[in-house]
């Protein structure tokens, strides 16, 4: 396989509704930004790009089948190759990896990965229904299904087994909203307190409205390249490219019905030992894994991505993570899946300070200094979650971090980490049904 | 801590004026400034949904019997039926489930998808059964949603059935035993 790089990207502002444009034109905004950022003229781009991957989750939201091809022709990319990727909430992360495959395999030298979702076409409760159709429609959806309910059940078990508290979850919300305060692309830029999060209306006990991401309209894209593709770009623009290398990809899956999740051994990361998951602190003296408190797909994806990138101890070797925090609870569960802390310790880890950004005042008492900021951009909770765009939005923000260009793109350097070398992005579907993890490194 | 917030916006409702015409400038160059036209479209579908190989489970509920499946090869027990074993790929047989179990986890839904909004607040739970490896998602009835507590996890519950079957998974529900 050949080395693969992400060389440029763009994100439309994520908003509750974008009635001024159709989905094609919103994607075009992100693409135009991507090209302008590297000084590539549009006509030249159409000449040298080899193809694309289109990312969108729901045909229900657009009420338009084959929306991907309508973006492709709007962008002027026809008749070049393309395909649509769909994998629930992980759609954008999978799209990024499909573009990686196109380059790594030698099939393409330059590939555009674009994604979008326009969720404002229906009311929130109808949107919840569409999303709930991504659960078993014979056994789950008809019982009263909606995803906040499923995640609430998962975290109730996490709380029962590990002692995780709602205040620990609220720390995640305060952190991510406060980070987003400095991100102009974010839908919600709010300074919150733990009291605000807990005082917000309950959606599904114990999750409040501020524990949960919102529906959005938005688009994002990345330009992925081989070394040959970078040479073509540099020739076309007359400028050097600030490329970020994609050094690891991983994916995992699990049963769609969370009721079907089995109890097995924990697949261990290199820095973990089997004894870590035996003891009185676990129900029955041993961690029953994944149960419904953990995401086996997230652990599987992490294992693969870390192995590929040569990571042995993620907390020490990854400088920041953009992870799929559709819920404050799932951010905590994901710390554990990605091995940033051990299973069961996510709640404490959330309040330790290790996942916070340096130089930002959160109004919280945190005992530790930042080690590995999680969702420095504000994550899904604050940026919004236009599903097909989300995973690519993470890729763009992670790339900008590693390029050192956050200040330029956000018009505010507050969220720029000092010289980060390596970042991870994590995209998640269903109740942990598909998960992708990709590792990005400064080249 | 939070100050009490007073509502600052009027309620947005769904009904609207039907649009039959819009202004149009003589100069088409001004058209890029036209506000977007947003229309409401109704979309209704009747699906012909088959329960396929899972049909006996729903037939069981109509007869006040709760069914699960068990793998003939590896004996793995599914509380939500699967006729194909996800552990070994073997074929499963139908078996009667115990009518008592324990709350593995639960939530109170104060909000929901459109179809279930009128039923809020309602309780969802996952039930665990002795001798079965997987759980069953069901409604939990007979508890005060305002009193939700982690102590409900582990509570013994028993199955009840609707008298008039609707051939939906809600034909069975659980109450404290």
Coordinates of C-alpha atoms in Angstrom, one line a residue:
Chain A
X1 CA 0.0 0.0 0.0
X2 CA 1.2 3.5 -0.8
X3 CA 1.5 6.4 1.7
X4 CA -1.7 8.5 1.9
X5 CA -2.1 12.2 2.8
X6 CA -4.9 14.6 3.5
X7 CA -3.9 17.8 2.0
X8 CA -6.8 20.2 2.3
X9 CA -10.4 20.5 3.6
X10 CA -13.4 22.6 4.1
X11 CA -16.4 22.8 6.4
X12 CA -19.7 24.7 5.8
X13 CA -21.0 26.5 8.9
X14 CA -23.1 23.9 10.8
X15 CA -26.6 25.4 11.4
X16 CA -30.0 24.2 12.4
X17 CA -31.3 25.0 8.9
X18 CA -29.8 26.1 5.6
X19 CA -32.9 26.9 3.5
X20 CA -30.9 29.3 1.4
X21 CA -29.2 26.4 -0.5
X22 CA -29.9 22.9 -1.6
X23 CA -27.5 20.1 -0.4
X24 CA -25.4 20.3 -3.6
X25 CA -24.7 24.0 -3.1
X26 CA -23.8 23.5 0.6
X27 CA -21.2 20.9 -0.4
X28 CA -19.9 23.3 -3.0
X29 CA -19.1 25.8 -0.3
X30 CA -16.9 23.3 1.5
X31 CA -15.2 22.3 -1.8
X32 CA -14.5 25.9 -2.8
X33 CA -12.9 26.6 0.6
X34 CA -10.8 23.4 0.2
X35 CA -9.4 24.5 -3.1
X36 CA -8.9 28.2 -2.2
X37 CA -6.9 27.1 0.9
X38 CA -4.3 25.5 -1.3
X39 CA -4.6 28.0 -4.1
X40 CA -6.0 25.5 -6.6
X41 CA -8.1 27.0 -9.4
X42 CA -11.4 25.2 -9.8
X43 CA -10.9 24.3 -13.4
X44 CA -7.5 22.9 -12.7
X45 CA -9.0 20.9 -9.8
X46 CA -11.5 19.3 -12.2
X47 CA -8.6 18.4 -14.5
X48 CA -6.4 16.7 -12.0
X49 CA -8.8 15.1 -9.4
X50 CA -9.3 11.4 -10.1
X51 CA -12.7 10.8 -8.4
X52 CA -14.7 11.1 -5.2
X53 CA -16.5 9.4 -2.4
X54 CA -19.9 10.8 -1.3
X55 CA -21.0 10.5 2.3
X56 CA -24.6 10.9 3.4
X57 CA -26.6 8.9 5.9
X58 CA -30.3 9.1 5.3
X59 CA -32.4 9.0 2.1
X60 CA -35.3 9.9 4.4
X61 CA -33.9 13.4 5.2
X62 CA -33.3 14.3 1.6
X63 CA -36.3 12.4 0.2
X64 CA -34.0 12.1 -2.8
X65 CA -32.4 8.8 -3.8
X66 CA -29.0 9.1 -5.5
X67 CA -28.3 12.5 -3.9
X68 CA -24.6 11.7 -4.2
X69 CA -24.6 11.9 -8.0
X70 CA -26.5 15.2 -7.8
X71 CA -23.6 16.6 -5.8
X72 CA -21.1 15.0 -8.2
X73 CA -22.6 16.8 -11.2
X74 CA -23.1 20.1 -9.3
X75 CA -19.4 20.0 -8.5
X76 CA -18.6 19.4 -12.1
X77 CA -17.0 16.0 -11.3
X78 CA -19.0 13.9 -13.8
X79 CA -18.0 11.7 -15.5
X80 CA -15.3 10.8 -13.1
X81 CA -15.7 7.8 -10.7
X82 CA -17.6 8.1 -7.4
X83 CA -19.5 6.0 -5.0
X84 CA -21.7 6.6 -2.0
X85 CA -20.9 5.5 1.5
X86 CA -23.5 4.9 4.1
X87 CA -22.9 3.6 7.6
X88 CA -25.2 5.5 10.0
X89 CA -23.4 8.0 12.3
X90 CA -20.0 6.6 11.1
X91 CA -20.8 7.5 7.4
X92 CA -18.3 10.4 7.3
X93 CA -15.5 8.4 9.0
X94 CA -16.1 5.5 6.6
X95 CA -16.0 7.9 3.6
X96 CA -12.6 9.3 4.7
X97 CA -11.3 5.7 4.9
X98 CA -12.8 4.8 1.5
X99 CA -10.9 7.7 0.0
X100 CA -7.8 6.5 1.8
X101 CA -8.3 3.1 0.2
X102 CA -8.6 4.6 -3.3
X103 CA -5.2 6.3 -2.8
X104 CA -3.5 3.5 -0.9
X105 CA -4.5 0.9 -3.5
X106 CA -3.0 3.0 -6.4
X107 CA -6.4 3.4 -7.9
X108 CA -6.3 7.2 -7.6
X109 CA -3.8 9.9 -6.9
X110 CA -6.3 12.6 -5.9
X111 CA -9.6 11.8 -4.3
X112 CA -12.3 14.2 -3.0
X113 CA -14.2 12.9 0.1
X114 CA -17.4 14.9 0.5
X115 CA -20.3 14.6 2.9
X116 CA -23.5 16.3 3.9
X117 CA -26.8 16.0 5.7
X118 CA -29.7 18.4 5.6
X119 CA -31.8 17.4 8.6
X120 CA -33.9 20.5 8.9
X121 CA -36.3 19.2 6.3
X122 CA -38.3 17.7 9.1
X123 CA -39.1 18.5 12.8
X124 CA -36.8 17.2 15.5
X125 CA -39.3 14.5 16.5
X126 CA -39.6 13.3 12.9
X127 CA -35.9 13.4 12.6
X128 CA -35.6 11.2 15.7
X129 CA -38.0 8.8 14.0
X130 CA -35.9 8.6 10.8
X131 CA -32.8 8.0 12.9
X132 CA -34.6 5.4 15.0
X133 CA -35.2 3.5 11.8
X134 CA -31.5 2.7 12.1
X135 CA -32.5 0.3 14.8
X136 CA -34.3 -3.0 14.3
X137 CA -37.8 -2.1 13.0
X138 CA -39.3 -5.4 14.1
X139 CA -38.0 -5.4 17.7
X140 CA -36.5 -2.1 18.8
X141 CA -38.1 0.8 17.0
X142 CA -41.8 -0.2 17.7
X143 CA -41.1 -0.4 21.4
X144 CA -40.7 3.4 21.5
X145 CA -37.3 3.6 19.9
X146 CA -35.2 6.7 19.6
X147 CA -31.5 6.9 20.0
X148 CA -31.4 9.1 23.1
X149 CA -33.4 6.4 24.9
X150 CA -31.0 3.6 23.8
X151 CA -27.9 5.6 24.9
X152 CA -29.6 6.5 28.2
X153 CA -30.1 2.8 28.8
X154 CA -26.4 2.1 28.0
X155 CA -25.1 4.8 30.4
X156 CA -27.5 3.7 33.2
X157 CA -25.7 0.4 33.1
X158 CA -22.3 2.1 32.9
X159 CA -23.4 4.1 36.0
X160 CA -24.6 1.0 37.8
X161 CA -21.5 -1.1 37.1
X162 CA -18.8 1.6 37.4
X163 CA -20.2 4.3 39.5
X164 CA -20.2 6.9 36.7
X165 CA -22.1 10.0 37.6
X166 CA -24.2 12.6 35.8
X167 CA -21.9 15.3 37.0
X168 CA -19.0 13.5 35.3
X169 CA -21.0 13.5 32.1
X170 CA -21.8 17.2 32.5
X171 CA -18.1 17.9 32.5
X172 CA -17.9 16.6 28.9
X173 CA -20.7 19.0 27.9
X174 CA -19.1 22.0 29.6
X175 CA -15.8 21.2 28.0
X176 CA -17.1 20.6 24.5
X177 CA -19.4 23.7 24.5
X178 CA -16.6 25.9 25.9
X179 CA -14.1 24.6 23.2
X180 CA -16.7 25.4 20.5
X181 CA -17.0 28.9 21.8
X182 CA -13.8 29.6 19.8
X183 CA -14.9 27.6 16.7
X184 CA -16.9 29.7 14.3
X185 CA -18.1 26.6 12.4
X186 CA -19.9 25.3 15.5
X187 CA -23.6 25.4 15.8
X188 CA -23.7 26.0 19.5
X189 CA -21.1 28.3 21.1
X190 CA -22.1 28.4 24.8
X191 CA -20.4 28.9 28.1
X192 CA -22.1 26.5 30.4
X193 CA -21.9 25.3 34.0
X194 CA -22.5 21.8 35.4
X195 CA -25.7 23.3 36.8
X196 CA -26.8 24.4 33.3
X197 CA -26.3 20.9 32.0
X198 CA -28.1 19.2 34.8
X199 CA -30.8 21.9 34.9
X200 CA -31.7 21.4 31.2
X201 CA -34.9 19.4 30.4
X202 CA -34.4 15.6 30.6
X203 CA -34.7 13.9 27.2
X204 CA -34.2 10.3 28.4
X205 CA -33.2 9.8 32.0
X206 CA -30.5 10.8 33.0
X207 CA -29.5 12.5 29.7
X208 CA -30.6 16.2 29.4
X209 CA -30.8 18.3 26.3
X210 CA -27.2 19.5 26.9
X211 CA -25.9 15.9 27.1
X212 CA -27.0 15.3 23.5
X213 CA -25.9 16.6 20.1
X214 CA -28.3 18.5 17.9
X215 CA -29.5 17.9 14.3
X216 CA -27.9 20.1 11.7
X217 CA -27.6 21.1 8.1
X218 CA -24.0 21.1 6.9
X219 CA -21.3 19.8 4.6
X220 CA -17.6 19.0 4.9
X221 CA -14.9 17.6 2.6
X222 CA -11.3 16.6 2.4
X223 CA -8.9 16.2 -0.4
X224 CA -6.9 13.0 -0.1
X225 CA -3.7 12.4 -2.1
X226 CA -0.8 10.1 -2.8
X227 CA 2.8 11.4 -3.1
X228 CA 2.2 11.6 -6.9
X229 CA -1.1 13.5 -6.2
X230 CA 0.8 16.0 -4.1
X231 CA 3.3 16.5 -6.9
X232 CA 0.4 17.2 -9.3
X233 CA -1.1 19.7 -6.9
X234 CA 2.2 21.5 -6.4
X235 CA 2.6 21.7 -10.1
X236 CA -0.9 23.0 -10.6
X237 CA -0.7 25.6 -7.8
X238 CA 3.0 26.5 -7.9
X239 CA 3.0 26.2 -4.1
X240 CA 4.1 23.6 -1.6
X241 CA 1.4 21.5 0.1
X242 CA 1.2 21.3 3.9
X243 CA 0.3 17.6 3.9
X244 CA -0.8 15.5 6.9
X245 CA -0.2 11.8 6.7
X246 CA -2.9 9.2 7.4
X247 CA -0.9 6.5 9.2
X248 CA -3.6 4.2 10.5
X249 CA -7.1 3.2 9.8
X250 CA -9.4 0.7 11.7
X251 CA -13.0 -0.3 11.8
X252 CA -15.2 -2.5 13.9
X253 CA -18.8 -3.6 14.0
X254 CA -21.4 -4.9 16.4
X255 CA -24.9 -6.3 16.5
X256 CA -27.5 -3.7 15.5
X257 CA -29.7 -4.7 18.4
X258 CA -27.9 -3.7 21.6
X259 CA -29.9 -6.5 23.4
X260 CA -27.8 -9.0 21.4
X261 CA -24.4 -7.8 22.7
X262 CA -22.6 -10.8 24.2
X263 CA -20.3 -11.1 27.2
X264 CA -16.8 -12.0 26.3
X265 CA -13.1 -11.2 27.1
X266 CA -11.9 -7.7 26.5
X267 CA -9.6 -7.4 23.5
X268 CA -6.5 -5.9 25.1
X269 CA -4.5 -3.0 23.9
X270 CA -0.7 -3.3 24.2
X271 CA -0.6 -1.3 27.4
X272 CA -3.3 -3.3 29.1
X273 CA -3.2 -6.6 31.0
X274 CA -5.9 -9.3 31.4
X275 CA -5.7 -8.7 35.2
X276 CA -6.8 -5.1 34.7
X277 CA -10.3 -6.4 34.2
X278 CA -10.5 -8.8 37.1
X279 CA -11.4 -7.8 40.6
X280 CA -14.1 -6.8 43.1
X281 CA -14.8 -3.6 41.3
X282 CA -16.5 -5.6 38.5
X283 CA -19.9 -7.2 38.8
X284 CA -19.2 -10.9 39.3
X285 CA -15.5 -10.2 39.8
X286 CA -14.7 -9.9 36.1
X287 CA -15.6 -7.3 33.5
X288 CA -18.4 -8.7 31.3
X289 CA -17.5 -7.3 27.9
X290 CA -18.8 -5.5 26.0
X291 CA -22.2 -5.7 27.6
X292 CA -24.1 -2.6 26.8
X293 CA -21.8 -0.3 28.7
X294 CA -19.0 -0.6 26.1
X295 CA -18.5 -0.5 22.4
X296 CA -16.7 -3.5 21.1
X297 CA -16.7 -2.0 17.6
X298 CA -14.8 1.0 19.0
X299 CA -12.2 -1.2 20.7
X300 CA -11.8 -3.3 17.5
X301 CA -11.4 -0.1 15.3
X302 CA -8.9 1.3 17.8
X303 CA -6.9 -1.9 17.9
X304 CA -6.5 -2.0 14.2
X305 CA -5.8 1.7 13.8
X306 CA -3.2 1.7 16.6
X307 CA -1.5 -1.4 15.2
X308 CA -1.4 0.1 11.7
X309 CA 0.1 3.4 13.1
X310 CA 2.4 1.7 15.6
X311 CA 0.8 3.1 18.7
X312 CA 1.4 1.2 21.9
X313 CA 0.0 3.5 24.6
X314 CA -2.6 5.8 23.1
X315 CA -2.8 8.4 25.9
X316 CA 1.0 8.9 25.7
X317 CA 1.3 8.8 22.0
X318 CA -1.7 10.7 20.7
X319 CA -1.8 14.4 21.2
X320 CA -5.5 15.0 20.7
X321 CA -8.7 13.1 19.7
X322 CA -11.7 14.2 17.8
X323 CA -14.2 11.6 18.8
X324 CA -17.9 11.0 18.2
X325 CA -19.6 12.5 21.2
X326 CA -23.2 12.3 20.1
X327 CA -23.8 12.0 23.8
X328 CA -21.7 13.0 26.8
X329 CA -22.1 9.4 27.9
X330 CA -20.7 8.0 24.7
X331 CA -17.6 10.3 24.9
X332 CA -16.9 8.7 28.3
X333 CA -17.5 5.2 27.0
X334 CA -15.3 6.0 24.0
X335 CA -12.3 7.1 26.3
X336 CA -12.4 3.5 27.5
X337 CA -12.8 1.9 24.1
X338 CA -9.9 3.9 22.7
X339 CA -7.7 3.0 25.7
X340 CA -7.2 6.5 26.9
X341 CA -8.2 5.0 30.3
X342 CA -9.2 1.6 31.5
X343 CA -12.8 0.3 31.2
X344 CA -14.8 1.6 34.1
X345 CA -12.6 4.6 34.7
X346 CA -14.1 6.9 32.0
X347 CA -16.1 8.9 34.5
X348 CA -13.1 9.9 36.6
X349 CA -11.1 10.5 33.5
X350 CA -13.7 12.9 32.2
X351 CA -13.3 15.2 35.2
X352 CA -9.5 14.8 35.7
X353 CA -8.6 17.6 33.3
X354 CA -6.6 15.3 31.0
X355 CA -9.0 15.7 28.1
X356 CA -9.4 19.5 28.4
X357 CA -7.7 22.2 26.3
X358 CA -4.7 24.1 27.7
X359 CA -5.3 27.8 28.1
X360 CA -9.1 27.8 28.2
X361 CA -11.0 28.7 31.3
X362 CA -13.8 26.2 31.9
X363 CA -14.9 27.4 35.3
X364 CA -14.3 23.9 36.7
X365 CA -11.8 22.6 39.3
X366 CA -9.6 20.1 37.4
X367 CA -6.8 18.3 39.2
X368 CA -4.7 17.3 36.2
X369 CA -3.1 19.3 33.4
X370 CA -4.3 18.6 29.8
X371 CA -2.6 15.4 28.4
X372 CA -4.7 14.5 25.4
X373 CA -7.5 17.1 24.6
X374 CA -10.6 15.4 23.4
X375 CA -12.8 17.2 21.0
X376 CA -10.8 20.4 20.9
X377 CA -13.2 21.6 18.2
X378 CA -16.2 21.2 20.4
X379 CA -17.2 17.8 19.0
X380 CA -20.7 16.8 17.9
X381 CA -22.3 18.1 21.1
X382 CA -21.4 21.7 20.2
X383 CA -20.6 21.7 16.5
X384 CA -23.8 19.8 15.6
X385 CA -24.1 16.5 13.8
X386 CA -25.1 16.7 10.1
X387 CA -24.4 13.0 9.9
X388 CA -22.8 12.5 6.5
X389 CA -20.6 15.6 7.1
X390 CA -19.6 14.9 10.7
X391 CA -16.7 12.4 10.3
X392 CA -15.2 14.5 7.6
X393 CA -15.6 17.6 9.8
X394 CA -13.5 15.8 12.4
X395 CA -10.9 15.0 9.7
X396 CA -10.7 18.7 8.6
X397 CA -10.3 20.0 12.2
X398 CA -7.7 17.3 13.0
X399 CA -5.8 18.2 9.8
X400 CA -5.8 21.9 10.7
X401 CA -4.5 21.1 14.2
X402 CA -1.6 19.2 12.7
X403 CA -0.9 21.8 10.0
X404 CA -0.9 24.4 12.8
X405 CA -3.5 26.4 10.9
X406 CA -6.4 26.6 13.4
X407 CA -5.8 30.3 14.0
X408 CA -6.1 31.0 10.2
X409 CA -9.2 29.0 9.7
X410 CA -11.0 29.8 13.0
X411 CA -9.9 33.5 13.0
X412 CA -8.8 32.7 16.6
X413 CA -5.7 30.7 17.7
X414 CA -7.2 29.7 21.1
X415 CA -7.9 26.2 20.0
X416 CA -4.5 25.6 18.3
X417 CA -2.5 23.0 20.3
X418 CA 1.2 23.7 20.5
X419 CA 3.0 21.6 17.9
X420 CA 0.8 18.4 18.0
X421 CA 2.4 15.5 16.2
X422 CA -0.4 12.9 16.1
X423 CA -4.2 13.0 16.3
X424 CA -7.0 10.5 16.1
X425 CA -10.5 10.8 14.7
X426 CA -13.3 8.4 15.6
X427 CA -16.7 8.0 13.9
X428 CA -19.5 6.0 15.4
X429 CA -22.9 4.6 14.2
X430 CA -25.9 3.0 15.8
X431 CA -25.4 2.0 19.4
X432 CA -21.8 1.2 18.5
X433 CA -22.8 -0.7 15.3
X434 CA -20.1 0.6 13.0
X435 CA -17.0 2.5 14.4
X436 CA -14.1 3.9 12.5
X437 CA -10.8 5.2 13.9
X438 CA -8.2 7.0 11.7
X439 CA -4.8 8.3 12.8
X440 CA -3.4 11.5 11.3
X441 CA 0.2 12.6 11.7
X442 CA 2.2 15.7 10.9
X443 CA 4.5 14.7 8.0
Chain B
X1 CA -25.6 27.7 39.3
X2 CA -28.3 28.3 36.8
X3 CA -30.4 31.4 36.9
X4 CA -34.1 30.7 36.1
X5 CA -34.6 31.3 32.5
X6 CA -37.7 33.1 31.1
X7 CA -38.8 32.1 27.7
X8 CA -37.8 34.8 25.2
X9 CA -39.2 33.4 22.0
X10 CA -42.7 32.7 20.8
X11 CA -43.6 29.1 20.1
X12 CA -43.0 28.0 16.5
X13 CA -45.9 26.0 15.1
X14 CA -46.2 23.9 12.0
X15 CA -49.2 25.3 10.3
X16 CA -48.6 28.0 7.6
X17 CA -50.2 30.0 4.8
X18 CA -50.4 28.1 1.5
X19 CA -48.2 29.9 -1.0
X20 CA -49.7 30.6 -4.5
X21 CA -47.5 33.4 -5.7
X22 CA -44.3 35.3 -4.9
X23 CA -42.9 38.7 -5.9
X24 CA -40.6 38.8 -9.0
X25 CA -38.4 41.7 -9.9
X26 CA -38.3 43.0 -13.5
X27 CA -34.5 42.8 -13.3
X28 CA -33.5 39.1 -13.2
X29 CA -30.1 40.1 -11.9
X30 CA -31.8 40.8 -8.6
X31 CA -33.0 37.2 -8.3
X32 CA -30.0 36.0 -6.3
X33 CA -31.4 38.1 -3.5
X34 CA -34.8 36.4 -3.5
X35 CA -35.5 34.5 -0.2
X36 CA -35.7 30.8 -0.6
X37 CA -39.2 29.4 -1.2
X38 CA -39.9 26.7 1.4
X39 CA -42.9 24.5 0.9
X40 CA -44.5 21.7 3.0
X41 CA -44.7 18.3 1.4
X42 CA -46.7 15.4 2.8
X43 CA -45.1 11.9 2.6
X44 CA -47.1 8.9 3.7
X45 CA -46.3 5.3 3.1
X46 CA -48.0 2.0 4.1
X47 CA -45.3 -0.7 4.3
X48 CA -46.0 -4.4 3.9
X49 CA -43.6 -5.6 6.6
X50 CA -43.0 -9.3 7.0
X51 CA -41.6 -10.6 10.2
X52 CA -40.3 -13.5 8.2
X53 CA -38.6 -16.2 10.2
X54 CA -39.3 -14.2 13.4
X55 CA -43.1 -14.5 12.9
X56 CA -43.6 -17.3 15.5
X57 CA -42.4 -14.8 18.2
X58 CA -45.3 -12.5 17.4
X59 CA -47.7 -15.4 17.2
X60 CA -46.4 -16.4 20.6
X61 CA -47.3 -13.0 22.1
X62 CA -50.8 -13.2 20.7
X63 CA -51.1 -16.5 22.7
X64 CA -49.5 -15.0 25.9
X65 CA -46.3 -17.0 25.4
X66 CA -42.9 -15.4 25.3
X67 CA -40.5 -17.2 23.0
X68 CA -36.7 -17.1 22.6
X69 CA -34.4 -19.2 20.5
X70 CA -31.5 -21.6 21.4
X71 CA -28.7 -22.7 19.2
X72 CA -28.8 -26.5 18.5
X73 CA -25.0 -26.6 18.2
X74 CA -23.6 -24.3 20.9
X75 CA -26.7 -23.9 23.2
X76 CA -26.4 -20.0 23.1
X77 CA -29.7 -18.6 24.2
X78 CA -31.3 -15.6 22.5
X79 CA -33.9 -13.6 24.4
X80 CA -34.6 -11.5 21.3
X81 CA -35.0 -14.3 18.8
X82 CA -32.5 -15.2 16.2
X83 CA -32.9 -18.3 14.1
X84 CA -29.3 -18.1 13.0
X85 CA -26.8 -18.3 15.9
X86 CA -24.5 -15.2 15.9
X87 CA -21.9 -17.2 17.9
X88 CA -21.4 -20.2 15.7
X89 CA -23.6 -19.8 12.7
X90 CA -25.7 -22.8 13.7
X91 CA -29.5 -23.1 13.4
X92 CA -31.5 -22.2 16.5
X93 CA -34.8 -23.7 17.8
X94 CA -37.7 -22.0 19.4
X95 CA -37.9 -22.3 23.1
X96 CA -40.2 -20.9 25.8
X97 CA -38.8 -18.0 27.8
X98 CA -39.2 -17.7 31.6
X99 CA -41.9 -15.1 32.3
X100 CA -39.8 -13.5 35.0
X101 CA -36.5 -11.7 34.6
X102 CA -34.4 -8.8 36.0
X103 CA -34.1 -5.2 34.8
X104 CA -30.6 -5.0 33.2
X105 CA -31.0 -1.3 32.6
X106 CA -33.8 1.2 31.9
X107 CA -34.5 4.8 31.0
X108 CA -37.5 7.2 31.2
X109 CA -38.2 8.7 27.8
X110 CA -39.5 12.2 28.3
X111 CA -39.1 12.8 24.5
X112 CA -39.3 10.5 21.6
X113 CA -39.7 10.0 17.9
X114 CA -43.0 11.4 16.5
X115 CA -44.9 8.2 16.7
X116 CA -44.3 7.8 20.4
X117 CA -44.4 11.5 21.5
X118 CA -48.0 11.1 22.8
X119 CA -47.0 8.2 25.0
X120 CA -44.2 10.2 26.9
X121 CA -43.1 9.8 29.6
X122 CA -42.6 6.1 29.2
X123 CA -40.1 3.6 30.5
X124 CA -37.9 1.4 28.3
X125 CA -35.9 -1.4 29.8
X126 CA -33.6 -4.3 28.8
X127 CA -34.6 -7.5 30.6
X128 CA -32.2 -10.3 31.4
X129 CA -33.4 -13.9 31.8
X130 CA -31.9 -16.8 33.7
X131 CA -30.3 -19.2 31.2
X132 CA -30.3 -16.8 28.3
X133 CA -27.3 -15.0 26.9
X134 CA -28.9 -11.9 25.4
X135 CA -31.5 -9.3 26.6
X136 CA -35.0 -8.2 25.5
X137 CA -36.0 -4.5 24.9
X138 CA -39.4 -3.9 26.4
X139 CA -41.6 -1.3 28.1
X140 CA -41.5 -1.2 31.9
X141 CA -44.9 -0.3 33.5
X142 CA -46.1 0.3 37.0
X143 CA -43.3 2.6 38.2
X144 CA -43.4 6.4 38.7
X145 CA -41.2 8.0 36.0
X146 CA -40.5 10.9 38.3
X147 CA -38.9 8.5 40.8
X148 CA -36.3 7.1 38.5
X149 CA -33.3 5.7 40.4
X150 CA -30.4 3.4 39.7
X151 CA -31.9 1.0 42.3
X152 CA -34.3 -0.1 39.6
X153 CA -31.5 -1.9 37.9
X154 CA -31.6 -5.5 39.1
X155 CA -35.3 -5.3 40.0
X156 CA -37.2 -8.5 39.4
X157 CA -39.9 -8.0 36.8
X158 CA -42.6 -10.2 35.2
X159 CA -44.1 -10.4 31.7
X160 CA -47.6 -9.3 31.0
X161 CA -49.4 -9.5 27.7
X162 CA -52.0 -7.2 26.0
X163 CA -55.4 -8.9 25.8
X164 CA -55.8 -7.7 22.2
X165 CA -52.7 -8.4 20.3
X166 CA -51.4 -5.8 17.9
X167 CA -48.7 -8.1 16.6
X168 CA -46.0 -5.7 17.8
X169 CA -43.2 -6.2 20.3
X170 CA -45.3 -4.1 22.7
X171 CA -47.8 -6.9 23.0
X172 CA -45.5 -8.0 25.9
X173 CA -44.4 -5.6 28.7
X174 CA -42.9 -5.9 32.1
X175 CA -44.1 -4.9 35.6
X176 CA -42.3 -5.2 39.0
X177 CA -42.6 -8.9 40.1

